[in-house]
């Protein structure tokens, strides 16, 4: 992905990326922790242009699945391919926006330096922090409308501003997929709506997987919903907009989808906003 | 103070204190932001086991102590790496056992009776010139390594998972950090003593952290502040004829509590001017 200054947008100029290859391809994945199965029999694909919300109860394995995709954990059984490669080799294609970065309230780092972390190239240790890196970092901050805080300490920013800085950090890594873990936890309702509009705009160029605790509210901008509770069930776009609900996915009971949404008897429908 | 500098031992004490301030300012910054102050204490106390073992086996003091302390610190690093924030029990055990082992080794060594106080508080006023040279070399080594790995240490300290995804060898760096810390502590302990090492490693970085905008600033600021504490402590020690290490620590401690007081007064500004959407700070909000 290259950054085009004149157009001020990220253009998909990623060479050698086959649009048909799934970004993430998970087959029969199992993960056990302390002898207990956290994830069972997961089949999951993330493709270009996807905008997936991952929901499920606490301890249902959402964050674990994210960390498996990022290569931070190793599967107990099954395979994960990222861009057709192993996670170790391909995790740098993923822009990760963690939930809770540092609990240290005084960590000495500016917003700009946080974003520059996305420009780390451990192989080239002496030639880092080039002017070009700085420019790209500033552009990413500007894209997220937090460039005026570039020189501020990150700990002085509000939760929402900090979140945008972390997204900027993920964007300067030129990702094909953005993974966000509970991004709206520290943002108010109005901010959340803005936030999802921002993600929708970013989705023009990059696939998005966003994890949410909230079982009820899923933004209208989300194209599909993955329910995770040990198992995973993906509800696609058509189903969410209520079309062909029964025919496409006769998903009515727990044995098909691991997460109960909204209410019993009203399975897996994401309601549109009241207008 | 100026007239005191006509004595060579005062000049050496000052030079040793300043070098220790710089070394501890740099390493202490990494200790504080990585929250391994307790681990540092564990290393410093386990080092006593190395001192005892060196005397018992009759091997050169520095070689034996560094070897033993490195081994103990690597053990602690290996156990703590997967649970950095729950490692306190293991560290406490190594802390106590290392110290006890050293004392028993010294008991079993015929004819030797090392003064525990000189190990705890060092003997700043009797530092020989050769020790100064070793400290100078060490200061350059620490500065060189930290400069070379600066961005990696920064990323690891701030967001270990993100660093790992970007390809930073965080596990290797963690062992390197603990290893550097072990060598630093052993070298500086024999000059200024265990208690002063821990004070210089933690107090200046803690005070500076709130005001620094980068790790680099924090390292420089901590070194300067440590130097200020050292010089004032030495002056008090000379003027009032009290133990030098303890005087420096009392000055540093005073600075610590003063900074807490100043910060308490500055902190409660929930409605920061020009920043209306500032959220109240919650301990778990990631701030």
XYZ file of C-alpha atoms in Angstrom:
562
model
C 0.000 0.000 0.000
C 1.371 3.396 -0.901
C 0.351 6.707 0.439
C -0.637 9.315 -2.071
C -0.215 12.784 -0.628
C -2.084 14.709 -3.282
C -5.205 12.646 -2.830
C -4.794 12.319 0.927
C -5.965 8.781 0.948
C -4.510 5.346 1.177
C -4.422 3.689 -2.182
C -4.334 -0.019 -2.611
C -1.107 -0.420 -4.496
C -0.059 -3.606 -2.832
C 1.923 -5.609 -5.274
C 1.634 -9.344 -5.407
C -1.550 -9.545 -3.417
C -4.089 -11.716 -5.079
C -7.541 -10.349 -4.437
C -8.909 -13.887 -4.266
C -6.536 -15.139 -1.596
C -8.178 -14.757 1.783
C -6.266 -12.386 4.054
C -6.820 -14.783 6.909
C -7.652 -18.431 6.375
C -8.322 -20.484 9.488
C -8.983 -24.199 9.213
C -10.102 -26.484 11.988
C -8.397 -24.398 14.661
C -8.336 -25.556 18.272
C -6.737 -23.737 21.144
C -6.418 -25.023 24.694
C -5.121 -23.112 27.686
C -4.271 -24.923 30.909
C -5.884 -28.060 29.497
C -9.179 -26.298 28.851
C -10.458 -25.709 25.336
C -10.809 -21.984 24.707
C -11.530 -22.342 20.996
C -12.883 -25.391 19.210
C -13.117 -26.293 15.562
C -12.876 -22.807 14.099
C -13.228 -22.278 10.369
C -12.951 -18.614 9.486
C -11.959 -16.574 6.470
C -11.353 -12.861 6.195
C -11.321 -11.529 2.658
C -10.455 -8.195 1.079
C -13.013 -5.467 1.829
C -14.538 -7.421 4.711
C -15.847 -5.439 7.680
C -16.524 -7.961 10.397
C -17.664 -7.393 13.952
C -16.660 -10.147 16.340
C -18.954 -10.487 19.296
C -19.355 -12.920 22.129
C -19.304 -13.098 25.915
C -16.288 -12.384 28.093
C -13.997 -15.380 28.140
C -15.580 -16.646 24.930
C -12.235 -16.543 23.144
C -12.450 -13.356 21.072
C -9.166 -11.847 22.176
C -7.503 -15.260 22.048
C -8.543 -15.645 18.434
C -7.122 -12.176 17.648
C -3.810 -13.108 19.220
C -3.739 -16.373 17.281
C -4.264 -14.454 14.039
C -1.458 -12.093 15.036
C 0.861 -15.007 15.719
C 1.209 -14.116 19.394
C -0.219 -17.520 20.357
C 0.282 -20.848 18.603
C -2.750 -23.028 17.799
C -3.065 -26.319 19.660
C -4.428 -27.882 16.491
C -5.278 -26.678 12.991
C -3.793 -24.013 10.744
C -3.887 -20.264 10.337
C -2.631 -18.762 7.113
C -2.246 -15.009 6.747
C -1.835 -13.845 3.165
C -1.174 -17.480 2.309
C 1.745 -17.558 4.743
C 2.490 -18.568 8.315
C 1.534 -16.053 10.973
C 5.183 -15.437 11.955
C 6.029 -14.383 8.432
C 2.861 -12.449 7.742
C 1.793 -10.785 10.985
C 3.320 -7.486 9.821
C 0.555 -7.290 7.188
C -1.915 -6.801 10.027
C -2.484 -3.476 11.714
C -3.255 -4.220 15.345
C -5.104 -1.759 17.567
C -4.958 -3.220 21.073
C -7.564 -2.654 23.725
C -5.452 -1.384 26.529
C -2.006 -0.307 25.698
C -0.231 0.789 28.812
C -1.576 1.132 32.276
C 1.363 3.348 33.177
C -0.141 6.817 33.507
C 3.101 8.653 32.939
C 4.886 6.721 30.213
C 7.092 9.290 28.470
C 6.068 9.109 24.833
C 4.417 11.555 22.460
C 1.552 10.707 20.111
C 3.917 11.050 17.142
C 6.415 8.622 18.663
C 3.616 6.106 19.265
C 2.734 6.256 15.569
C 6.396 5.997 14.569
C 6.465 2.674 16.397
C 4.526 1.390 13.386
C 7.589 2.215 11.281
C 9.912 -0.087 13.197
C 12.189 -2.175 11.003
C 14.334 -4.241 13.349
C 16.417 -5.453 10.404
C 17.497 -1.898 9.606
C 18.416 -0.609 13.016
C 20.495 2.436 12.111
C 18.322 3.817 9.347
C 15.097 4.357 11.204
C 13.145 7.489 11.871
C 13.702 8.955 8.457
C 12.014 12.147 7.372
C 9.766 10.027 5.195
C 8.707 7.964 8.228
C 7.876 11.131 10.114
C 5.884 12.493 7.225
C 3.870 9.311 6.907
C 3.261 9.280 10.637
C 2.067 12.898 10.552
C -0.163 12.113 7.563
C -1.721 9.197 9.408
C -2.386 11.415 12.423
C -3.895 14.035 10.145
C -6.097 11.444 8.459
C -7.497 10.604 11.873
C -7.808 14.283 12.813
C -5.435 14.086 15.752
C -2.383 15.674 14.136
C -2.568 18.676 16.441
C -1.766 16.391 19.359
C 1.362 14.978 17.703
C 3.769 16.571 20.191
C 1.581 15.912 23.232
C 2.259 13.101 25.631
C -0.067 10.232 24.775
C -1.175 9.988 28.393
C -2.535 13.543 28.252
C -5.007 12.665 25.506
C -8.583 11.512 26.053
C -9.602 7.902 25.484
C -11.041 8.657 22.055
C -8.026 10.667 20.932
C -5.701 7.934 22.114
C -7.715 5.374 20.194
C -7.240 7.392 17.002
C -3.507 7.612 17.600
C -3.350 3.817 17.907
C -5.291 3.441 14.666
C -2.836 5.847 13.022
C -0.031 3.649 14.324
C -1.692 0.593 12.792
C -2.242 2.419 9.477
C 1.386 3.462 8.947
C 2.295 -0.221 8.886
C 0.437 -0.389 5.534
C -1.854 -3.190 6.664
C -4.205 -5.253 4.527
C -6.250 -5.982 7.634
C -7.028 -3.849 10.651
C -7.696 -5.718 13.889
C -9.312 -3.661 16.631
C -9.846 -5.067 20.110
C -12.728 -3.399 21.951
C -12.062 -0.015 20.363
C -15.179 1.689 21.659
C -14.765 0.790 25.322
C -13.546 4.272 26.271
C -15.715 6.297 23.874
C -19.208 7.677 24.517
C -22.195 6.800 22.305
C -21.856 9.842 20.050
C -18.150 9.160 19.700
C -18.877 5.548 18.835
C -21.058 6.526 15.889
C -18.291 8.819 14.593
C -15.810 6.085 15.199
C -17.668 3.536 13.093
C -18.079 6.095 10.292
C -14.322 6.501 10.392
C -13.879 2.724 10.162
C -16.298 2.606 7.234
C -14.128 5.136 5.383
C -10.994 3.166 6.139
C -12.756 0.015 4.948
C -12.549 1.319 1.379
C -8.902 0.244 1.376
C -8.445 -2.227 4.153
C -10.349 -5.161 5.614
C -11.491 -4.651 9.197
C -12.154 -7.008 12.068
C -13.451 -5.298 15.170
C -14.006 -7.048 18.484
C -16.838 -5.906 20.695
C -18.155 -6.888 24.110
C -21.492 -5.448 23.262
C -23.844 -8.217 22.187
C -26.687 -5.906 21.284
C -25.284 -2.965 19.419
C -23.466 -3.583 16.196
C -22.918 -0.659 13.883
C -24.847 -0.554 10.608
C -21.549 -0.103 8.803
C -20.475 -3.603 9.742
C -20.929 -6.026 6.855
C -20.837 -9.303 8.741
C -20.871 -10.555 12.301
C -18.781 -13.348 13.736
C -20.151 -14.850 16.929
C -17.440 -16.389 19.076
C -18.051 -18.527 22.103
C -15.588 -21.410 21.923
C -16.888 -21.982 18.406
C -17.325 -19.398 15.684
C -20.249 -18.694 13.421
C -20.156 -16.069 10.714
C -23.326 -14.237 9.737
C -22.913 -12.651 6.379
C -24.060 -9.361 4.970
C -27.345 -10.530 3.466
C -28.452 -12.120 6.667
C -27.710 -9.034 8.655
C -29.801 -6.800 6.503
C -32.587 -9.275 7.049
C -32.770 -10.636 3.519
C -33.200 -14.330 2.931
C -32.699 -14.953 6.564
C -34.197 -18.380 6.865
C -33.186 -19.684 3.444
C -29.542 -18.745 3.604
C -28.752 -19.651 7.160
C -31.340 -21.613 9.024
C -29.561 -20.527 12.131
C -32.084 -20.785 14.860
C -30.504 -22.611 17.739
C -27.378 -22.614 19.788
C -25.904 -25.686 18.143
C -25.388 -23.676 14.962
C -24.344 -20.355 16.354
C -22.526 -20.251 19.658
C -23.828 -16.846 20.674
C -27.425 -15.910 21.282
C -28.103 -12.506 19.871
C -30.730 -10.037 20.990
C -33.357 -12.542 22.178
C -34.586 -16.077 21.890
C -36.799 -16.721 18.913
C -35.421 -13.679 17.092
C -32.214 -15.221 15.985
C -29.294 -13.236 14.697
C -30.892 -10.248 13.227
C -29.157 -6.950 13.398
C -31.716 -4.229 13.506
C -31.316 -1.097 11.483
C -31.343 2.244 13.186
C -34.726 3.748 13.963
C -35.263 6.526 11.520
C 32.684 21.507 49.086
C 35.217 23.134 46.745
C 37.987 22.967 49.324
C 37.080 19.336 49.934
C 38.043 18.582 46.348
C 41.713 19.084 47.174
C 41.596 15.562 48.606
C 41.901 12.811 46.068
C 39.371 10.593 47.860
C 36.759 13.344 47.580
C 37.450 13.795 43.877
C 37.187 10.034 43.370
C 33.997 9.870 45.437
C 32.478 12.645 43.357
C 33.513 11.037 40.067
C 32.197 7.621 41.182
C 28.920 9.149 42.313
C 28.461 11.017 39.038
C 29.259 7.923 36.950
C 26.866 5.851 39.046
C 24.219 8.548 38.516
C 24.572 8.360 34.743
C 24.609 4.550 34.580
C 21.657 4.298 36.962
C 19.818 7.126 35.180
C 19.885 5.208 31.908
C 19.224 1.733 33.304
C 16.806 3.047 35.929
C 14.650 4.601 33.207
C 14.250 1.164 31.639
C 13.648 -0.338 35.090
C 10.883 2.122 35.930
C 9.022 2.031 32.611
C 9.217 -1.769 32.516
C 8.272 -1.957 36.192
C 11.059 -4.240 37.195
C 12.206 -2.302 40.259
C 11.481 -5.310 42.457
C 13.388 -7.572 40.064
C 16.324 -5.142 40.310
C 16.169 -5.445 44.092
C 16.182 -9.234 43.699
C 19.256 -9.095 41.473
C 21.051 -6.730 43.842
C 20.473 -8.971 46.843
C 21.171 -12.218 44.996
C 24.531 -10.672 44.112
C 25.529 -11.162 47.735
C 25.412 -14.904 47.068
C 27.981 -14.318 44.337
C 30.237 -12.404 46.709
C 30.089 -15.231 49.254
C 30.734 -17.871 46.595
C 33.709 -15.939 45.198
C 35.393 -15.751 48.596
C 34.597 -19.395 49.376
C 36.018 -20.691 46.094
C 38.851 -18.183 46.046
C 37.997 -16.952 42.546
C 38.459 -13.275 41.642
C 35.697 -11.238 43.275
C 34.367 -9.474 40.184
C 34.401 -12.587 37.988
C 32.616 -14.766 40.540
C 30.041 -12.174 41.488
C 29.155 -11.233 37.922
C 28.930 -14.892 36.924
C 26.689 -15.800 39.847
C 24.491 -12.713 39.518
C 24.078 -13.159 35.767
C 23.020 -16.763 36.337
C 20.535 -15.768 39.044
C 19.140 -12.906 36.951
C 18.723 -15.099 33.867
C 16.866 -17.600 36.037
C 14.543 -14.847 37.251
C 14.130 -13.510 33.712
C 13.238 -16.970 32.402
C 10.639 -17.480 35.112
C 9.185 -13.982 34.894
C 9.104 -13.477 31.119
C 5.732 -15.112 30.672
C 4.161 -13.458 33.686
C 5.977 -10.178 34.194
C 3.328 -8.723 36.432
C 2.943 -11.760 38.684
C 6.571 -12.562 39.177
C 6.992 -11.040 42.612
C 6.989 -14.295 44.587
C 9.739 -15.898 42.519
C 11.819 -12.750 42.788
C 11.272 -12.642 46.546
C 12.515 -16.223 46.879
C 15.664 -15.655 44.786
C 16.236 -12.414 46.719
C 16.190 -14.164 50.096
C 17.969 -17.362 49.062
C 20.762 -15.491 47.263
C 21.443 -13.357 50.314
C 21.324 -16.316 52.733
C 23.570 -18.370 50.457
C 26.146 -15.577 50.458
C 26.163 -15.297 54.234
C 26.599 -19.064 54.703
C 29.384 -19.163 52.116
C 31.181 -16.398 53.997
C 30.632 -18.247 57.313
C 32.248 -21.334 55.805
C 35.196 -19.394 54.420
C 38.007 -19.575 56.981
C 39.595 -16.324 58.032
C 37.279 -14.007 56.135
C 34.869 -11.617 57.691
C 33.407 -9.269 55.085
C 31.592 -6.311 56.490
C 27.943 -6.494 55.445
C 27.570 -2.753 55.938
C 30.154 -1.953 53.289
C 28.190 -4.116 50.886
C 24.917 -2.427 51.748
C 26.150 1.153 51.714
C 29.388 0.854 49.798
C 32.396 2.970 50.554
C 32.191 5.943 48.269
C 35.031 7.671 50.102
C 37.518 4.865 49.465
C 36.949 4.305 45.732
C 40.266 3.581 44.011
C 41.083 5.030 40.598
C 40.918 1.594 38.956
C 37.238 1.259 39.868
C 36.563 4.618 38.249
C 38.019 3.365 34.999
C 35.840 0.240 35.098
C 32.757 2.372 35.732
C 33.666 4.699 32.868
C 33.987 1.784 30.446
C 30.714 0.408 31.729
C 28.931 3.733 31.309
C 29.978 3.816 27.668
C 28.930 0.195 27.147
C 25.487 0.768 28.642
C 25.013 3.983 26.677
C 26.110 2.276 23.451
C 23.814 -0.721 23.818
C 20.825 1.394 24.843
C 21.396 3.767 21.918
C 21.664 0.897 19.448
C 18.500 -0.805 20.690
C 16.712 2.413 21.676
C 13.643 2.071 19.462
C 13.341 -1.624 20.232
C 13.497 -0.997 23.983
C 10.981 1.813 23.602
C 8.534 -0.360 21.668
C 8.993 -3.305 24.026
C 8.503 -1.149 27.110
C 5.449 0.624 25.754
C 3.590 -2.123 23.926
C 5.230 -5.506 23.951
C 2.678 -7.225 21.711
C 2.793 -4.550 19.042
C 6.597 -4.674 19.132
C 6.495 -8.430 18.672
C 4.172 -8.125 15.688
C 6.554 -5.603 14.125
C 9.338 -8.158 14.444
C 11.136 -6.767 17.484
C 12.839 -9.698 19.259
C 11.154 -8.925 22.569
C 12.211 -12.104 24.380
C 15.851 -11.640 23.468
C 15.662 -7.969 24.426
C 14.143 -8.806 27.799
C 17.053 -11.135 28.598
C 19.496 -8.506 27.329
C 17.860 -5.894 29.552
C 18.029 -8.108 32.648
C 21.586 -9.137 31.818
C 22.700 -5.505 31.442
C 20.932 -4.727 34.664
C 22.731 -7.552 36.501
C 26.173 -6.437 35.325
C 25.348 -2.796 36.060
C 24.179 -3.579 39.554
C 27.229 -5.695 40.453
C 29.662 -3.083 39.171
C 27.961 -0.140 40.813
C 27.279 -1.978 44.086
C 30.934 -2.470 44.859
C 31.419 1.276 44.589
C 28.328 2.841 46.123
C 26.593 -0.098 47.803
C 23.383 -1.987 47.264
C 21.002 0.478 48.884
C 22.297 3.460 46.927
C 22.072 1.493 43.662
C 18.401 0.776 44.220
C 17.761 4.394 45.205
C 19.559 5.777 42.136
C 17.845 3.250 39.856
C 14.350 4.171 40.963
C 14.065 7.637 42.516
C 15.384 9.933 39.751
C 13.530 8.125 36.907
C 10.321 8.114 38.916
C 10.492 11.877 39.475
C 11.471 12.653 35.871
C 8.968 10.295 34.198
C 5.978 12.617 34.689
C 7.742 15.508 32.983
C 9.634 13.741 30.211
C 8.244 13.406 26.700
C 10.509 10.587 25.605
C 12.600 7.803 27.100
C 15.659 9.720 25.976
C 14.620 12.824 27.933
C 13.852 10.616 30.916
C 17.318 9.056 30.788
C 19.100 12.414 30.554
C 16.883 13.982 33.198
C 17.348 11.041 35.570
C 21.104 11.159 35.153
C 21.183 14.900 35.906
C 18.860 14.572 38.864
C 20.878 11.626 40.199
C 24.018 13.739 39.844
C 22.369 16.592 41.743
C 21.363 14.227 44.563
C 24.851 12.743 44.650
C 26.666 16.068 44.797
C 24.345 17.520 47.460
C 24.502 14.281 49.453
C 28.296 14.253 49.346
C 28.379 17.883 50.428
C 26.076 17.137 53.378
C 28.163 14.090 54.207
C 31.356 16.191 54.207
C 29.861 19.130 56.117
C 28.054 17.181 58.840
C 30.371 14.182 58.891
C 27.678 11.555 58.164
C 27.778 8.412 55.993
C 27.973 9.464 52.352
C 25.689 6.809 50.820
C 22.997 7.393 53.411
C 23.233 11.176 52.959
C 22.745 10.859 49.180
C 19.727 8.602 49.684
C 18.191 11.019 52.205
C 18.536 13.846 49.670
C 17.031 11.690 46.920
C 14.211 10.604 49.232
C 13.466 14.216 50.100
C 13.305 14.996 46.390
C 10.981 12.045 45.880
C 8.471 13.163 48.505
C 8.692 16.802 47.394
C 7.864 15.742 43.825
C 4.923 13.697 45.094
C 3.616 16.770 46.923
C 4.068 19.062 43.920
C 2.433 16.533 41.632
C -0.529 16.058 43.965
C -1.187 19.789 43.753
C -0.886 19.891 39.976
C -2.891 16.762 39.209
C -6.539 17.543 40.043
C -7.559 19.523 36.941
C -10.445 17.494 35.553
C -11.490 20.248 33.176
C -8.218 20.906 31.436
C -8.244 24.221 29.599
C -8.523 23.886 25.837
C -9.209 20.176 26.096
C -12.946 19.861 26.756
C -13.252 16.203 25.777
C -10.673 15.111 28.278
C -11.944 12.059 30.096
C -11.404 11.512 33.801
C -8.486 9.240 34.368
C -9.447 5.745 35.381
C -6.747 3.343 36.479
C -7.886 0.780 33.911
C -8.617 3.129 31.057
C -5.251 2.539 29.515
C -3.886 5.949 30.313
